[in-house]
XYZ file of C-alpha atoms in Angstrom:
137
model
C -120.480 -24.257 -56.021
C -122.411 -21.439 -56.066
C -126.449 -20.843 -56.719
C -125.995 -22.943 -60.166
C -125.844 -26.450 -59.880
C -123.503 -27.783 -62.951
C -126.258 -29.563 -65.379
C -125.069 -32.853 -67.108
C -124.500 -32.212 -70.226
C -127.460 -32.170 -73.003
C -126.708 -31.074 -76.514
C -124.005 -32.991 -78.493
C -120.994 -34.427 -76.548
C -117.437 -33.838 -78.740
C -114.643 -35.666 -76.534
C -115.434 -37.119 -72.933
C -112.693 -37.624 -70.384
C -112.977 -41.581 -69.621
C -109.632 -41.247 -67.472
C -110.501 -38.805 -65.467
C -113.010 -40.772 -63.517
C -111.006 -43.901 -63.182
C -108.055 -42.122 -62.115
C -109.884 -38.981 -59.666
C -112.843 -39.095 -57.103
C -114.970 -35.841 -58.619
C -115.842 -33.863 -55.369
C -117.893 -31.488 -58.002
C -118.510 -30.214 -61.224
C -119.151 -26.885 -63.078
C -119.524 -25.636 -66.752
C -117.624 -23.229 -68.046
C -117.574 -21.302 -71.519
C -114.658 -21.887 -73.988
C -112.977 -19.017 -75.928
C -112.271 -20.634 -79.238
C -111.095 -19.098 -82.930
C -113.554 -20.313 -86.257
C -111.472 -23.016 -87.071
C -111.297 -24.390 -83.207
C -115.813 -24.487 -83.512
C -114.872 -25.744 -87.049
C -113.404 -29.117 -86.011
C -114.807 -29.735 -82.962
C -118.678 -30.038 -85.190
C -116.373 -32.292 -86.546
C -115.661 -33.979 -83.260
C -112.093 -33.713 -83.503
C -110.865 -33.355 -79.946
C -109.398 -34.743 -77.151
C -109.109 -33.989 -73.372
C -106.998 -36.844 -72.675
C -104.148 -35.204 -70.628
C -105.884 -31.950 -70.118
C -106.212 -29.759 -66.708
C -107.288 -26.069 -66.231
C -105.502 -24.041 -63.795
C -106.013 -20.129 -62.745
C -103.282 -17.717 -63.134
C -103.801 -14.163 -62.542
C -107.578 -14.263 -61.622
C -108.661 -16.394 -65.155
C -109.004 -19.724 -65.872
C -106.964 -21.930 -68.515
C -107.452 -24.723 -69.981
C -104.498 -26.364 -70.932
C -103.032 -29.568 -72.763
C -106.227 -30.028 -74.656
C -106.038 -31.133 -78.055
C -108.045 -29.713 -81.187
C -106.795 -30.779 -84.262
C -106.235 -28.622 -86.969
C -109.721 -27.889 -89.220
C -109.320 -29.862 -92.518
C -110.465 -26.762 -94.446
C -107.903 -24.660 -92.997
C -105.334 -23.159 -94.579
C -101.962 -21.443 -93.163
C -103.827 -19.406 -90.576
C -105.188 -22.476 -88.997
C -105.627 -22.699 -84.743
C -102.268 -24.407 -83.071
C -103.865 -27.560 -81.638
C -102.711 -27.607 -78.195
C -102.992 -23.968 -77.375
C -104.198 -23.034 -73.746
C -107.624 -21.654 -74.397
C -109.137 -19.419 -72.051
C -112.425 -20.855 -69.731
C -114.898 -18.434 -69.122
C -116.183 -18.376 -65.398
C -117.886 -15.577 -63.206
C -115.222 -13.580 -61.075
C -116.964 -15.548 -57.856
C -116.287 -18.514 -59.323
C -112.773 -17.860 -59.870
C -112.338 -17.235 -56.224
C -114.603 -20.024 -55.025
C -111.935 -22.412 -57.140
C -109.478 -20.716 -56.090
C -109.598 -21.265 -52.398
C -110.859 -25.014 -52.885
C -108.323 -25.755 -54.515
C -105.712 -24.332 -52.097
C -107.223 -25.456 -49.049
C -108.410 -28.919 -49.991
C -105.661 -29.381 -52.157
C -108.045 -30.611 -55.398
C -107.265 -30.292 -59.067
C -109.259 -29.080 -61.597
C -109.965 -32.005 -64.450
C -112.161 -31.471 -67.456
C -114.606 -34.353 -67.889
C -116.216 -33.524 -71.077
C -116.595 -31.049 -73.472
C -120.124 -30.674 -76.076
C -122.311 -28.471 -77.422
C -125.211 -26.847 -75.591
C -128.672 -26.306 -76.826
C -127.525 -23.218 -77.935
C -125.003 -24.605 -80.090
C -122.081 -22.990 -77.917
C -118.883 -25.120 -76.877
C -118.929 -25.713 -73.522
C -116.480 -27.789 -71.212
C -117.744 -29.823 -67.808
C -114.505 -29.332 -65.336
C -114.652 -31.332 -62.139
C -112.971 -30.601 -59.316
C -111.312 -33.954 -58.298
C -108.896 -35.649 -55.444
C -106.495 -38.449 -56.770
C -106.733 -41.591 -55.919
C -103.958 -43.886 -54.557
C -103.383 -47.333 -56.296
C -105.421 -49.738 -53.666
C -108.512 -47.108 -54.361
């Protein structure tokens, strides 16, 4: 991508995407910043998430993530998140583009592989850009 090389991941891991790489060849990775309501930061310390099923796509110059799955907080009350809510990723405008045109050109998909907690203590998500593979690969 661009000057940033995506790090692996180093704080605490929530949900990792074991399907992904048995079903996708990961041409390359990036991180990318998750916009998330209390509850949403709530249960994931909990580690209740999952990414099975998940994708991101861009539509109208941002980045979604969608079909992810956070369950509900168990302290919640009626104003608790929807779990499988497209949440927002948050990428630099050049990245945007850069995705967009790989994506287009190459014809790759964009996959999340993991998502965890940085050193910081924000959520973060690893997306990878991937190419499927047939059924012999």
């Amino acid at each position: 991508m661009g000057k940033k090389k995506a790090k692996k991941p180093t704080g605490n891991t929530i949900a990792v995407n074991r399907r992904a790489r048995h079903d996708y060849f990961i041409e390359d990775r990036f991180e990318a910043g998750l916009v998330l309501v209390g509850s949403e930061v709530k249960s994931l310390r909990e580690g209740k998430a999952s990414l099975q099923d998940a994708y991101a796509i861009i539509e109208k110059g941002e980045a979604w993530l969608v079909g992810a799955r956070i369950a509900p907080w168990a302290g919640g009350n009626r104003w608790n998140h929807e779990p499988m809510r497209d949440r927002k990723l948050l990428l630099h405008r050049a990245q945007i583009d850069q995705l967009v045109g790989r994506t287009k050109a190459k014809g790759l998909t964009m996959v999340p592989l993991s998502m965890y907690f940085n050193d910081r203590g924000k959520a973060k998500i690893q997306v990878g850009l991937v190419k499927g593979k047939k059924q012999y690969d």
